[in-house]
């Protein structure tokens, strides 16, 4: 998910693993230009790793590439920025190290695979990833019934209430999105790509704004990479 420099030639690599959740390991010598090992430990790379337990940090001893998703992402700015926002969000949503996070792992790999394949608009893939990773973390927004009273006559979307709200429960400052926008959010959360791919640009833009605000509210701080994600102009 992330790397940073250590000393003259090493890196500390933050990795989301299938079995052990988030871990950090030292990769020795990877900043030398001749290191092929280093390229396999770049962000967006799905790797098969071997590590051994060190005194303070675990040491990565071997890395074999399974899928280098970064190759497809670095040549396409919207896909690259969406992928960067995914990695940052996964890193932030998974707070503890060495706590199994299999569903977050599968969502992240699935999201990167979908971005690299380019079958759907990057922003839709990103918003689907945000909604599902929030749901796995326990923050799924209410989308088909009022978040407060379960009433079905929903009128607005209120982040503080946890999703859509009815006219009676609506707090001050709640957004009033179009019905199609809420339908798009629900489709992305459920993985209904036929509906999502057929959506209009203005509903996608409205959906992205709501999802980003909802995510950021739950993470308490801004997701830095989101600032670089290009938004389609509303039409
Ligand atoms: Zn209500």
mmCIF file of C-alpha atoms and ligand atoms in Angstrom:
data_model
loop_
_atom_site.group_PDB
_atom_site.id
_atom_site.type_symbol
_atom_site.label_atom_id
_atom_site.label_comp_id
_atom_site.label_asym_id
_atom_site.label_seq_id
_atom_site.Cartn_x
_atom_site.Cartn_y
_atom_site.Cartn_z
ATOM 1 C CA UNK A 1 0.000 0.000 0.000
ATOM 2 C CA UNK A 2 2.820 2.408 0.858
ATOM 3 C CA UNK A 3 6.578 2.603 1.119
ATOM 4 C CA UNK A 4 9.000 4.980 2.753
ATOM 5 C CA UNK A 5 12.758 5.332 2.816
ATOM 6 C CA UNK A 6 14.919 3.804 5.512
ATOM 7 C CA UNK A 7 18.606 4.669 5.679
ATOM 8 C CA UNK A 8 20.647 4.740 2.458
ATOM 9 C CA UNK A 9 19.205 1.888 0.411
ATOM 10 C CA UNK A 10 16.295 0.275 2.271
ATOM 11 C CA UNK A 11 12.566 0.829 2.416
ATOM 12 C CA UNK A 12 9.854 0.154 4.929
ATOM 13 C CA UNK A 13 6.896 -1.312 3.042
ATOM 14 C CA UNK A 14 3.331 -1.269 4.396
ATOM 15 C CA UNK A 15 1.479 -4.304 3.043
ATOM 16 C CA UNK A 16 -2.082 -5.576 3.282
ATOM 17 C CA UNK A 17 -1.885 -9.367 3.497
ATOM 18 C CA UNK A 18 -4.514 -12.013 2.941
ATOM 19 C CA UNK A 19 -4.062 -13.773 6.284
ATOM 20 C CA UNK A 20 -2.312 -11.386 8.669
ATOM 21 C CA UNK A 21 -3.970 -8.043 7.861
ATOM 22 C CA UNK A 22 -1.785 -4.958 7.680
ATOM 23 C CA UNK A 23 1.929 -5.487 8.263
ATOM 24 C CA UNK A 24 5.127 -3.531 7.806
ATOM 25 C CA UNK A 25 8.421 -4.999 6.675
ATOM 26 C CA UNK A 26 11.889 -3.854 5.779
ATOM 27 C CA UNK A 27 13.066 -4.438 2.208
ATOM 28 C CA UNK A 28 16.834 -4.245 2.164
ATOM 29 C CA UNK A 29 18.805 -2.757 -0.698
ATOM 30 C CA UNK A 30 15.712 -2.014 -2.825
ATOM 31 C CA UNK A 31 16.610 1.612 -3.589
ATOM 32 C CA UNK A 32 19.657 0.567 -5.590
ATOM 33 C CA UNK A 33 18.827 1.053 -9.269
ATOM 34 C CA UNK A 34 19.654 -2.564 -10.082
ATOM 35 C CA UNK A 35 17.076 -3.970 -7.619
ATOM 36 C CA UNK A 36 14.347 -5.960 -9.368
ATOM 37 C CA UNK A 37 13.160 -6.968 -5.918
ATOM 38 C CA UNK A 38 12.351 -3.263 -5.310
ATOM 39 C CA UNK A 39 10.021 -3.030 -8.323
ATOM 40 C CA UNK A 40 7.949 -5.905 -6.956
ATOM 41 C CA UNK A 41 7.409 -3.994 -3.729
ATOM 42 C CA UNK A 42 6.040 -0.836 -5.335
ATOM 43 C CA UNK A 43 2.453 0.204 -4.444
ATOM 44 C CA UNK A 44 -0.379 -1.553 -6.395
ATOM 45 C CA UNK A 45 1.586 -4.808 -6.754
ATOM 46 C CA UNK A 46 -0.034 -8.080 -5.687
ATOM 47 C CA UNK A 47 2.909 -10.182 -4.507
ATOM 48 C CA UNK A 48 3.703 -13.502 -2.909
ATOM 49 C CA UNK A 49 6.014 -12.596 -0.017
ATOM 50 C CA UNK A 50 8.379 -14.381 2.308
ATOM 51 C CA UNK A 51 9.409 -12.660 5.517
ATOM 52 C CA UNK A 52 11.267 -13.459 8.646
ATOM 53 C CA UNK A 53 10.700 -11.986 12.051
ATOM 54 C CA UNK A 54 13.243 -9.360 12.991
ATOM 55 C CA UNK A 55 14.001 -7.787 16.339
ATOM 56 C CA UNK A 56 12.046 -4.577 15.699
ATOM 57 C CA UNK A 57 10.644 -4.938 12.176
ATOM 58 C CA UNK A 58 10.041 -8.028 10.070
ATOM 59 C CA UNK A 59 12.345 -8.382 7.056
ATOM 60 C CA UNK A 60 11.075 -9.182 3.551
ATOM 61 C CA UNK A 61 13.339 -11.874 2.139
ATOM 62 C CA UNK A 62 11.580 -12.730 -1.132
ATOM 63 C CA UNK A 63 8.846 -11.275 -3.359
ATOM 64 C CA UNK A 64 7.254 -12.841 -6.445
ATOM 65 C CA UNK A 65 4.808 -10.795 -8.494
ATOM 66 C CA UNK A 66 1.300 -12.234 -8.833
ATOM 67 C CA UNK A 67 -0.268 -9.205 -10.602
ATOM 68 C CA UNK A 68 1.495 -5.883 -11.253
ATOM 69 C CA UNK A 69 -1.644 -3.682 -11.258
ATOM 70 C CA UNK A 70 0.549 -0.568 -11.161
ATOM 71 C CA UNK A 71 1.621 -1.108 -14.807
ATOM 72 C CA UNK A 72 -1.918 -0.436 -16.072
ATOM 73 C CA UNK A 73 -2.551 2.395 -13.608
ATOM 74 C CA UNK A 74 0.541 4.590 -14.019
ATOM 75 C CA UNK A 75 -0.243 5.269 -17.684
ATOM 76 C CA UNK A 76 -3.766 6.546 -16.972
ATOM 77 C CA UNK A 77 -4.116 9.518 -14.637
ATOM 78 C CA UNK A 78 -7.764 9.031 -13.532
ATOM 79 C CA UNK A 79 -7.142 5.358 -12.838
ATOM 80 C CA UNK A 80 -3.855 6.058 -11.054
ATOM 81 C CA UNK A 81 -5.391 8.679 -8.745
ATOM 82 C CA UNK A 82 -8.389 6.433 -8.042
ATOM 83 C CA UNK A 83 -6.002 3.582 -7.176
ATOM 84 C CA UNK A 84 -3.972 5.865 -4.911
ATOM 85 C CA UNK A 85 -7.147 6.901 -3.075
ATOM 86 C CA UNK A 86 -8.026 3.202 -2.653
ATOM 87 C CA UNK A 87 -4.647 2.350 -1.132
ATOM 88 C CA UNK A 88 -4.798 5.322 1.216
ATOM 89 C CA UNK A 89 -8.349 4.506 2.288
ATOM 90 C CA UNK A 90 -7.505 0.847 2.944
ATOM 91 C CA UNK A 91 -4.505 1.912 4.997
ATOM 92 C CA UNK A 92 -6.661 4.310 7.030
ATOM 93 C CA UNK A 93 -9.674 2.006 7.495
ATOM 94 C CA UNK A 94 -7.449 -0.834 8.712
ATOM 95 C CA UNK A 95 -6.050 0.778 11.829
ATOM 96 C CA UNK A 96 -4.292 -2.072 13.600
ATOM 97 C CA UNK A 97 -1.361 -4.162 12.388
ATOM 98 C CA UNK A 98 -1.410 -7.962 12.273
ATOM 99 C CA UNK A 99 -5.186 -8.108 12.696
ATOM 100 C CA UNK A 100 -6.746 -10.302 9.969
ATOM 101 C CA UNK A 101 -8.708 -8.222 7.421
ATOM 102 C CA UNK A 102 -9.591 -10.752 4.716
ATOM 103 C CA UNK A 103 -12.688 -8.917 3.423
ATOM 104 C CA UNK A 104 -10.759 -5.636 3.123
ATOM 105 C CA UNK A 105 -7.966 -7.520 1.324
ATOM 106 C CA UNK A 106 -10.415 -9.055 -1.178
ATOM 107 C CA UNK A 107 -12.132 -5.688 -1.765
ATOM 108 C CA UNK A 108 -8.820 -3.932 -2.406
ATOM 109 C CA UNK A 109 -7.529 -6.605 -4.797
ATOM 110 C CA UNK A 110 -10.914 -6.647 -6.563
ATOM 111 C CA UNK A 111 -10.928 -2.848 -6.821
ATOM 112 C CA UNK A 112 -7.395 -2.670 -8.245
ATOM 113 C CA UNK A 113 -8.202 -5.458 -10.703
ATOM 114 C CA UNK A 114 -11.335 -3.608 -11.884
ATOM 115 C CA UNK A 115 -9.395 -0.352 -12.255
ATOM 116 C CA UNK A 116 -6.599 -2.033 -14.205
ATOM 117 C CA UNK A 117 -9.111 -3.817 -16.470
ATOM 118 C CA UNK A 118 -10.748 -0.476 -17.353
ATOM 119 C CA UNK A 119 -14.216 -1.980 -17.859
ATOM 120 C CA UNK A 120 -15.941 0.707 -15.788
ATOM 121 C CA UNK A 121 -15.277 4.415 -15.280
ATOM 122 C CA UNK A 122 -12.500 4.831 -12.701
ATOM 123 C CA UNK A 123 -14.595 7.050 -10.459
ATOM 124 C CA UNK A 124 -17.409 4.471 -10.334
ATOM 125 C CA UNK A 125 -14.932 1.741 -9.358
ATOM 126 C CA UNK A 126 -13.524 4.027 -6.669
ATOM 127 C CA UNK A 127 -16.951 4.958 -5.268
ATOM 128 C CA UNK A 128 -17.976 1.282 -5.206
ATOM 129 C CA UNK A 129 -14.756 0.508 -3.325
ATOM 130 C CA UNK A 130 -15.373 3.333 -0.835
ATOM 131 C CA UNK A 131 -18.965 2.229 -0.135
ATOM 132 C CA UNK A 132 -18.067 -1.438 0.273
ATOM 133 C CA UNK A 133 -14.953 -0.906 2.376
ATOM 134 C CA UNK A 134 -16.962 1.415 4.633
ATOM 135 C CA UNK A 135 -19.634 -1.277 4.892
ATOM 136 C CA UNK A 136 -17.014 -3.904 5.843
ATOM 137 C CA UNK A 137 -15.655 -1.482 8.463
ATOM 138 C CA UNK A 138 -19.182 -1.189 9.905
ATOM 139 C CA UNK A 139 -20.148 2.168 8.374
ATOM 140 C CA UNK A 140 -22.515 1.162 5.569
ATOM 141 C CA UNK A 141 -24.763 4.116 4.752
ATOM 142 C CA UNK A 142 -28.520 3.551 4.979
ATOM 143 C CA UNK A 143 -29.763 3.884 1.387
ATOM 144 C CA UNK A 144 -33.251 2.376 1.098
ATOM 145 C CA UNK A 145 -34.901 3.359 4.395
ATOM 146 C CA UNK A 146 -34.534 6.254 6.843
ATOM 147 C CA UNK A 147 -31.344 5.823 8.917
ATOM 148 C CA UNK A 148 -33.213 6.950 12.037
ATOM 149 C CA UNK A 149 -36.792 5.578 11.900
ATOM 150 C CA UNK A 150 -36.588 2.993 9.049
ATOM 151 C CA UNK A 151 -39.406 4.849 7.235
ATOM 152 C CA UNK A 152 -39.340 4.389 3.471
ATOM 153 C CA UNK A 153 -40.424 7.925 2.452
ATOM 154 C CA UNK A 154 -36.826 9.138 2.225
ATOM 155 C CA UNK A 155 -36.208 12.760 1.337
ATOM 156 C CA UNK A 156 -32.575 13.637 1.993
ATOM 157 C CA UNK A 157 -29.061 12.328 2.657
ATOM 158 C CA UNK A 158 -27.528 13.257 6.012
ATOM 159 C CA UNK A 159 -23.969 12.170 6.810
ATOM 160 C CA UNK A 160 -24.432 12.689 10.557
ATOM 161 C CA UNK A 161 -27.565 10.501 10.527
ATOM 162 C CA UNK A 162 -25.753 7.698 8.640
ATOM 163 C CA UNK A 163 -27.444 7.859 5.238
ATOM 164 C CA UNK A 164 -30.855 8.679 3.827
ATOM 165 C CA UNK A 165 -33.490 10.212 6.105
ATOM 166 C CA UNK A 166 -37.230 10.882 5.911
ATOM 167 C CA UNK A 167 -38.787 14.337 6.148
ATOM 168 C CA UNK A 168 -39.424 13.977 9.881
ATOM 169 C CA UNK A 169 -35.910 12.851 10.798
ATOM 170 C CA UNK A 170 -34.059 15.155 8.439
ATOM 171 C CA UNK A 171 -31.423 17.225 10.276
ATOM 172 C CA UNK A 172 -30.528 20.771 9.233
ATOM 173 C CA UNK A 173 -28.029 20.881 6.379
ATOM 174 C CA UNK A 174 -28.948 17.496 4.883
ATOM 175 C CA UNK A 175 -28.303 17.207 1.146
ATOM 176 C CA UNK A 176 -31.283 16.537 -1.150
ATOM 177 C CA UNK A 177 -29.875 14.403 -3.989
ATOM 178 C CA UNK A 178 -31.853 13.184 -6.974
ATOM 179 C CA UNK A 179 -33.477 9.780 -6.601
ATOM 180 C CA UNK A 180 -31.256 8.382 -9.375
ATOM 181 C CA UNK A 181 -28.174 9.403 -7.384
ATOM 182 C CA UNK A 182 -29.318 7.361 -4.383
ATOM 183 C CA UNK A 183 -30.132 4.511 -6.792
ATOM 184 C CA UNK A 184 -26.571 4.713 -8.138
ATOM 185 C CA UNK A 185 -25.108 4.581 -4.613
ATOM 186 C CA UNK A 186 -27.177 1.498 -3.858
ATOM 187 C CA UNK A 187 -26.113 -0.131 -7.158
ATOM 188 C CA UNK A 188 -22.428 0.500 -6.369
ATOM 189 C CA UNK A 189 -22.787 -0.878 -2.853
ATOM 190 C CA UNK A 190 -24.489 -4.033 -4.193
ATOM 191 C CA UNK A 191 -22.241 -4.450 -7.230
ATOM 192 C CA UNK A 192 -25.051 -3.873 -9.762
ATOM 193 C CA UNK A 193 -22.770 -2.732 -12.606
ATOM 194 C CA UNK A 194 -25.485 -2.758 -15.282
ATOM 195 C CA UNK A 195 -27.271 0.046 -13.398
ATOM 196 C CA UNK A 196 -24.041 1.857 -12.474
ATOM 197 C CA UNK A 197 -22.608 1.850 -16.024
ATOM 198 C CA UNK A 198 -25.894 3.199 -17.404
ATOM 199 C CA UNK A 199 -25.994 6.146 -14.981
ATOM 200 C CA UNK A 200 -25.799 9.769 -16.143
ATOM 201 C CA UNK A 201 -22.756 11.968 -15.535
ATOM 202 C CA UNK A 202 -24.652 14.351 -13.244
ATOM 203 C CA UNK A 203 -25.791 11.514 -11.003
ATOM 204 C CA UNK A 204 -22.246 10.128 -10.906
ATOM 205 C CA UNK A 205 -20.895 13.540 -9.908
ATOM 206 C CA UNK A 206 -23.530 13.956 -7.192
ATOM 207 C CA UNK A 207 -22.904 10.389 -5.956
ATOM 208 C CA UNK A 208 -19.129 10.974 -5.807
ATOM 209 C CA UNK A 209 -19.581 14.146 -3.779
ATOM 210 C CA UNK A 210 -21.832 12.418 -1.236
ATOM 211 C CA UNK A 211 -19.629 9.307 -0.979
ATOM 212 C CA UNK A 212 -16.456 11.392 -0.533
ATOM 213 C CA UNK A 213 -18.090 13.514 2.183
ATOM 214 C CA UNK A 214 -19.454 10.422 3.912
ATOM 215 C CA UNK A 215 -16.064 8.655 3.793
ATOM 216 C CA UNK A 216 -14.144 11.676 5.026
ATOM 217 C CA UNK A 217 -16.563 12.239 7.874
ATOM 218 C CA UNK A 218 -16.037 8.649 8.992
ATOM 219 C CA UNK A 219 -12.275 8.829 8.730
ATOM 220 C CA UNK A 220 -12.339 12.200 10.543
ATOM 221 C CA UNK A 221 -9.563 13.533 8.346
ATOM 222 C CA UNK A 222 -9.399 14.124 4.609
ATOM 223 C CA UNK A 223 -8.114 11.445 2.268
ATOM 224 C CA UNK A 224 -5.221 13.301 0.623
ATOM 225 C CA UNK A 225 -5.290 11.468 -2.700
ATOM 226 C CA UNK A 226 -8.956 12.408 -3.223
ATOM 227 C CA UNK A 227 -7.949 15.957 -4.062
ATOM 228 C CA UNK A 228 -6.280 14.685 -7.229
ATOM 229 C CA UNK A 229 -9.159 12.514 -8.418
ATOM 230 C CA UNK A 230 -10.589 14.138 -11.506
ATOM 231 C CA UNK A 231 -14.297 14.763 -11.427
ATOM 232 C CA UNK A 232 -16.350 14.532 -14.590
ATOM 233 C CA UNK A 233 -18.052 17.870 -15.276
ATOM 234 C CA UNK A 234 -21.776 17.667 -14.527
ATOM 235 C CA UNK A 235 -23.922 17.699 -17.661
HETATM 236 ZN ZN1 LIG B 1 -37.141 8.898 9.647
#
